[in-house]
Coordinates of C-alpha atoms and ligand atoms in Angstrom, one line a residue:
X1 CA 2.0 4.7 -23.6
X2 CA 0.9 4.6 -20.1
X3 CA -2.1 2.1 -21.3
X4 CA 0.6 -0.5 -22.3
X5 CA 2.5 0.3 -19.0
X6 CA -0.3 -0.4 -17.1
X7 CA -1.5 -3.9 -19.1
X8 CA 2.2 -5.2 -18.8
X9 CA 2.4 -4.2 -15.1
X10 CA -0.8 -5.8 -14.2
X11 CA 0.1 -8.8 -16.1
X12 CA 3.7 -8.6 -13.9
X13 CA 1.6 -8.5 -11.0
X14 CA -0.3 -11.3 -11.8
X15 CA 2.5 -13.4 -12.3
X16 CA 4.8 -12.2 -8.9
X17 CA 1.0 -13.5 -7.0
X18 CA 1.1 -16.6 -8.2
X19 CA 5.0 -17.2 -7.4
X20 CA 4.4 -15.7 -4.0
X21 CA 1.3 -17.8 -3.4
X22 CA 3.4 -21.3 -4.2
X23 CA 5.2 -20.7 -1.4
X24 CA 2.9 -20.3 1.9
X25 CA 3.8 -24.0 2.1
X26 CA 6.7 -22.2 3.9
X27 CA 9.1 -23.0 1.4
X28 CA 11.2 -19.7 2.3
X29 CA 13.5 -18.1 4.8
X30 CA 13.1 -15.6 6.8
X31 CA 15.1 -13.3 8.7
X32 CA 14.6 -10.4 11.0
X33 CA 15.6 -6.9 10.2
X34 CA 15.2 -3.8 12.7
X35 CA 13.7 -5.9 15.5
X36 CA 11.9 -9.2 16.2
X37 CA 8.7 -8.0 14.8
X38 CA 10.1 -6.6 11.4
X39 CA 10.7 -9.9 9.1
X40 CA 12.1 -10.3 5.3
X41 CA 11.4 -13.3 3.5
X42 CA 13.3 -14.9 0.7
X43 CA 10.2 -14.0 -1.1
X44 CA 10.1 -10.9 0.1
X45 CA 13.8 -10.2 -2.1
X46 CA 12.6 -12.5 -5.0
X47 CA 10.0 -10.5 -5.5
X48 CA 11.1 -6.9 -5.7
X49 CA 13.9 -8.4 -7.9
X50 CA 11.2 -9.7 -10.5
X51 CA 10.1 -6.6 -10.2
X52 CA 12.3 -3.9 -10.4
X53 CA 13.9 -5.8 -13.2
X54 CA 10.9 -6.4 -15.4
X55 CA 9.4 -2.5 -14.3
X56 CA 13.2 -1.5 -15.8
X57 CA 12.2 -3.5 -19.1
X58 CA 8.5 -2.5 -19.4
X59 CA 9.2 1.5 -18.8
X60 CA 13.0 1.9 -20.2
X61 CA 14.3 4.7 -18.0
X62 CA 12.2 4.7 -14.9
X63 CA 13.6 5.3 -11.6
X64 CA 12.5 2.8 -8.8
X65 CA 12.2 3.4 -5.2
X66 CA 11.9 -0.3 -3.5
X67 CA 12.1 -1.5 0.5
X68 CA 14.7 -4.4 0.0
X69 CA 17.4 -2.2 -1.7
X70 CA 17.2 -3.7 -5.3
X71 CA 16.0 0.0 -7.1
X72 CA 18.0 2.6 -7.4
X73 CA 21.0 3.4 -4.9
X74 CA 20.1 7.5 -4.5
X75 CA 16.7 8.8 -4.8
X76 CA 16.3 12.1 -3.6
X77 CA 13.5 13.8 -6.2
X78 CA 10.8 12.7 -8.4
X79 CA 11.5 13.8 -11.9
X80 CA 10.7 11.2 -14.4
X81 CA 9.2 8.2 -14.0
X82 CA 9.6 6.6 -10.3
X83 CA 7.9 3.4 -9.4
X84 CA 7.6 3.0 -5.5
X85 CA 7.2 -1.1 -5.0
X86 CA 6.8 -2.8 -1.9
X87 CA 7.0 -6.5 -2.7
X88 CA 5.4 -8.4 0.1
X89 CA 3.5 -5.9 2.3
X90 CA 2.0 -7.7 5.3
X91 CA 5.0 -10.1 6.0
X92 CA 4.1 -11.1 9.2
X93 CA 1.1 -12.2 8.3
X94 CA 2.8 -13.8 5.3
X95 CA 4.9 -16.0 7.6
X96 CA 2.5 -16.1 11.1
X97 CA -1.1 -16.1 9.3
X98 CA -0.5 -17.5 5.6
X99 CA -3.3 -14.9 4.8
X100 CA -4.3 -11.0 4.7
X101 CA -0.8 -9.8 3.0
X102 CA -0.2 -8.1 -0.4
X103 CA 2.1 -6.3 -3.2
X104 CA 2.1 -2.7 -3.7
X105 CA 3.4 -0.6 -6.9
X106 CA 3.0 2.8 -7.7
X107 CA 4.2 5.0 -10.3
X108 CA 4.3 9.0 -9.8
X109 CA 5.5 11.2 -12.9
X110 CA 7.4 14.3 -11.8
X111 CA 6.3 14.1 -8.2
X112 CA 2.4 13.1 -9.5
X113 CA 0.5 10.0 -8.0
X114 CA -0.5 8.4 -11.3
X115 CA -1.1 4.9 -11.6
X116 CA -1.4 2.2 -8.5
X117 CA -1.9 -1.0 -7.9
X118 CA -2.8 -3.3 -4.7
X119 CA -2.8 -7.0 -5.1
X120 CA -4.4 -8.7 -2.3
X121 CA -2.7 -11.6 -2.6
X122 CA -4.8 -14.6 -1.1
X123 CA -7.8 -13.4 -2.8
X124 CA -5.6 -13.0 -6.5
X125 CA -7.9 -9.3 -6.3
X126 CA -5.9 -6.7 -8.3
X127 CA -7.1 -2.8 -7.0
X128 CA -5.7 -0.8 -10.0
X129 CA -6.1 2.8 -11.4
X130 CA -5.6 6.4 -11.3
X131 CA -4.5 8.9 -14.0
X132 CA -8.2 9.8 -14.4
X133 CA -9.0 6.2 -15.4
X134 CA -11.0 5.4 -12.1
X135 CA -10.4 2.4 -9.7
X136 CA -11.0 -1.3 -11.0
X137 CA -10.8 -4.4 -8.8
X138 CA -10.2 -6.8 -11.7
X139 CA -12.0 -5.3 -14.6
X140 CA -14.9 -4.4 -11.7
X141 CA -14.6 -0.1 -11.6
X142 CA -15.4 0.7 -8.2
X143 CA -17.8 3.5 -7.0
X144 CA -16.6 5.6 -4.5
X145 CA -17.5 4.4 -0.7
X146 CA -20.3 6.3 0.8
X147 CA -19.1 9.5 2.7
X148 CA -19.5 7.7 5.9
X149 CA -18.8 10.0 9.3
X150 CA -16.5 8.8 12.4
X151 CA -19.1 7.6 14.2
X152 CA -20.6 5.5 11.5
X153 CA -17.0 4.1 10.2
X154 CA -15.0 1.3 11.2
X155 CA -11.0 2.3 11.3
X156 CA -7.6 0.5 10.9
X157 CA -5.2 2.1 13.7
X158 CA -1.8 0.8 13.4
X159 CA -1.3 -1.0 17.3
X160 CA 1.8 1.0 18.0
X161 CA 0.0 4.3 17.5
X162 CA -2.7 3.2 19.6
X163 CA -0.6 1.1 22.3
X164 CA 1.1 4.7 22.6
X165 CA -2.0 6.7 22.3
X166 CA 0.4 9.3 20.0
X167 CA -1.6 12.3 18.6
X168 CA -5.0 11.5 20.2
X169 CA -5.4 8.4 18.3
X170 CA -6.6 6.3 21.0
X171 CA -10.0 9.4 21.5
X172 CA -10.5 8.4 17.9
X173 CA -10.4 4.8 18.0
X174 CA -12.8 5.2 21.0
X175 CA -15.4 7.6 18.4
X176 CA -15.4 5.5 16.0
X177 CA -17.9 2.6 15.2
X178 CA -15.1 0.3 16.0
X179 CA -11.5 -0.2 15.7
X180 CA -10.0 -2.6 13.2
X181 CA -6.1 -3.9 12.9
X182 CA -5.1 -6.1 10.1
X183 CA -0.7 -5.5 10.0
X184 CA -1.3 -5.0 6.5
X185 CA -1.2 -1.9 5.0
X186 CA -1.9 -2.9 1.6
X187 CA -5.5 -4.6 3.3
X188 CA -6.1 -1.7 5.1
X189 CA -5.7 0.3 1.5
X190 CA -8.5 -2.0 0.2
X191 CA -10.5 -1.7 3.3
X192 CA -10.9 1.7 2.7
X193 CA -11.2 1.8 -1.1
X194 CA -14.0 -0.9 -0.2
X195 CA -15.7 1.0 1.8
X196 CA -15.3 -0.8 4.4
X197 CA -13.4 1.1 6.9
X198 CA -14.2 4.2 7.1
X199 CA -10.6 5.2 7.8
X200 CA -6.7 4.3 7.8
X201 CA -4.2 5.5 10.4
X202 CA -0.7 4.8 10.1
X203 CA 3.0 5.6 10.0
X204 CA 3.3 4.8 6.5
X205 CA 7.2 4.5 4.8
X206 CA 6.8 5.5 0.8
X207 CA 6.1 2.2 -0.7
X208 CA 3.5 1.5 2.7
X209 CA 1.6 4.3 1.2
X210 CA 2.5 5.5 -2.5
X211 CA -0.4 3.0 -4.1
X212 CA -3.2 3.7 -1.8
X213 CA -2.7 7.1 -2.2
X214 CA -3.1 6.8 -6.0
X215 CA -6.2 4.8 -5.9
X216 CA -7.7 7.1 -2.8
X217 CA -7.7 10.1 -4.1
X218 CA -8.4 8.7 -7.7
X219 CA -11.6 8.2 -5.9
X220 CA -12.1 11.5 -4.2
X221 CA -10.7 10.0 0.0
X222 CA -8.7 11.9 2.2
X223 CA -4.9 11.2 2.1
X224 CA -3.5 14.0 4.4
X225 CA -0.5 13.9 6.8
X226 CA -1.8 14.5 10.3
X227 CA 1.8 15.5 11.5
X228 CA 2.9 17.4 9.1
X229 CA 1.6 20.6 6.0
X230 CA 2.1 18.1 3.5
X231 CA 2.7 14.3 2.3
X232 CA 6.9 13.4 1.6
X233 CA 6.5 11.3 -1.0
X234 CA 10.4 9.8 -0.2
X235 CA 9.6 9.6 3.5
X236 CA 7.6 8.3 6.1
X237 CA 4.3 10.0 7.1
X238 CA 1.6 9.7 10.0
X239 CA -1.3 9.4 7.5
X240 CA -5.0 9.3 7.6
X241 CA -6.6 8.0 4.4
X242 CA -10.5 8.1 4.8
X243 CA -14.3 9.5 3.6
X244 CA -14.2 12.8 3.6
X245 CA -16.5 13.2 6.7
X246 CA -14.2 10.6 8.9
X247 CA -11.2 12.8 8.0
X248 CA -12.5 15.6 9.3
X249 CA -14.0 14.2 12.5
X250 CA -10.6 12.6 12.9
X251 CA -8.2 15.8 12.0
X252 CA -10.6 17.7 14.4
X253 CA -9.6 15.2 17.5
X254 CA -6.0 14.6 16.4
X255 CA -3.2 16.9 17.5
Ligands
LIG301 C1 4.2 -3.2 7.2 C2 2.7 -3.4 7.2 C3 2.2 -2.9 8.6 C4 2.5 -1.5 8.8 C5 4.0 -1.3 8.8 C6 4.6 -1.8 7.5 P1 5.8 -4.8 5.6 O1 4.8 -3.5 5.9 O2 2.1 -2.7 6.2 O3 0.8 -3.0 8.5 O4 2.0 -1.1 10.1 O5 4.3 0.0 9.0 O6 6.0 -1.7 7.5 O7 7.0 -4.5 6.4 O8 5.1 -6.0 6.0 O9 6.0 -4.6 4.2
LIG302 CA1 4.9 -2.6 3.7
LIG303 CA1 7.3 -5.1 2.5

């Protein structure tokens, strides 16, 4: 049951892409929503429509958590099915850069990260996988990044964290091999799953971080809250998703 989920999800996926990718001619509007620097497209709501409808047709019963308000109205445990979908991560980039943004779904079962995907949109690359199946980029499976240390890893630092030097982030960004920033959480996910950061720091909201958690620890990465015991799955965390090694060089300096 979950293998035809997944098939009809990626194929969903797939097909949201290729919509979104018709319009970086800038045939959209956009608006802003807390503050200059947080935008919603047009695409943005056209996409997490597409997709929490089809996700209701393709899993009968689900629950959906989504950004733009189209799941469902009250949220407030995990029983069941519940797909978390952001459906244009990266929307600054989407409207400023025309490049480097992505989609996000995950589904947990009773409160358990099970399947993710990451589309990165500009490259059509689907990152897919979990419930013991392994990672795939495409039909590629990926091995698991080398267990690189702080010193020998590039990290993603979200700017604000580091503009505001909150928990000692700015000491790590210093440690590290160098510091990387690419607005896009769902790039930053593949970075890491890549290997090619060696960490992720960020104030993540659920569907910023319910995908790349799947596919991380599907291949054995950190994901652990550095502000708190554990990770809310309904609310927003100060996260570190990295190699084991960099995690623990990073948790060591963070406080
Ligand atoms: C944002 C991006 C950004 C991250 C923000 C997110 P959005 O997602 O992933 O990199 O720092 O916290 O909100 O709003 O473009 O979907
Ligand atoms: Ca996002
Ligand atoms: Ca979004």
């Amino acid at each position: 049951m979950l293998e035809e989920i997944d098939l009809q999800v990626q194929r969903l996926l797939r097909r949201v892409n290729q919509q979104t990718l018709r319009h970086l001619d800038g045939s959209y509007q956009v608006a802003t929503k807390s503050s200059y620097s947080d935008l919603v497209t047009t695409i943005d709501r056209q996409n997490e429509q597409e997709i929490d409808h089809q996700l209701r047709v393709i899993d009968p019963g689900c629950r959906i958590l989504s950004e733009e308000g189209y799941g469902d109205r009250q949220l407030d445990d995990l029983a069941g099915h519940v797909w978390i979908v952001d459906p244009l991560d990266g929307t600054l980039n989407f409207v400023k850069q025309h490049d480097h943004f992505g989609i996000m779904l995950a589904l947990y079962v009773d409160g358990h990260p099970t399947l993710g995907y990451i589309m990165d949109a500009v490259n059509q690359a689907l990152y897919h996988g979990g419930n013991g199946w392994g990672v795939f980029k495409g039909d590629h499976r990926l091995t698991p990044p080398a267990n690189t240390d702080l010193h020998d890893s590039l990290v993603a630092i979200s700017s604000s964290l580091v503009l505001d030097d909150v928990a000692n982030l700015t000491q790590v960004a210093r440690q590290a091999s160098g510091l990387r920033m690419y607005g896009s959480a769902a790039m930053e996910m593949i970075g890491v799953l890549s290997g090619e950061l060696g960490a992720y720091i960020s104030h993540l909201r659920p569907w910023d971080l319910a995908a790349g958690r799947v596919l991380a620890e599907e291949l054995g990465l950190t994901v652990k809250s550095i502000d708190a015991d554990g990770i809310s799955v309904l609310s927003s965390n100060l996260v570190l998703v990295a190699t084991k090694r960099a995690g623990q060089d990073i948790l060591e300096l963070t406080d």
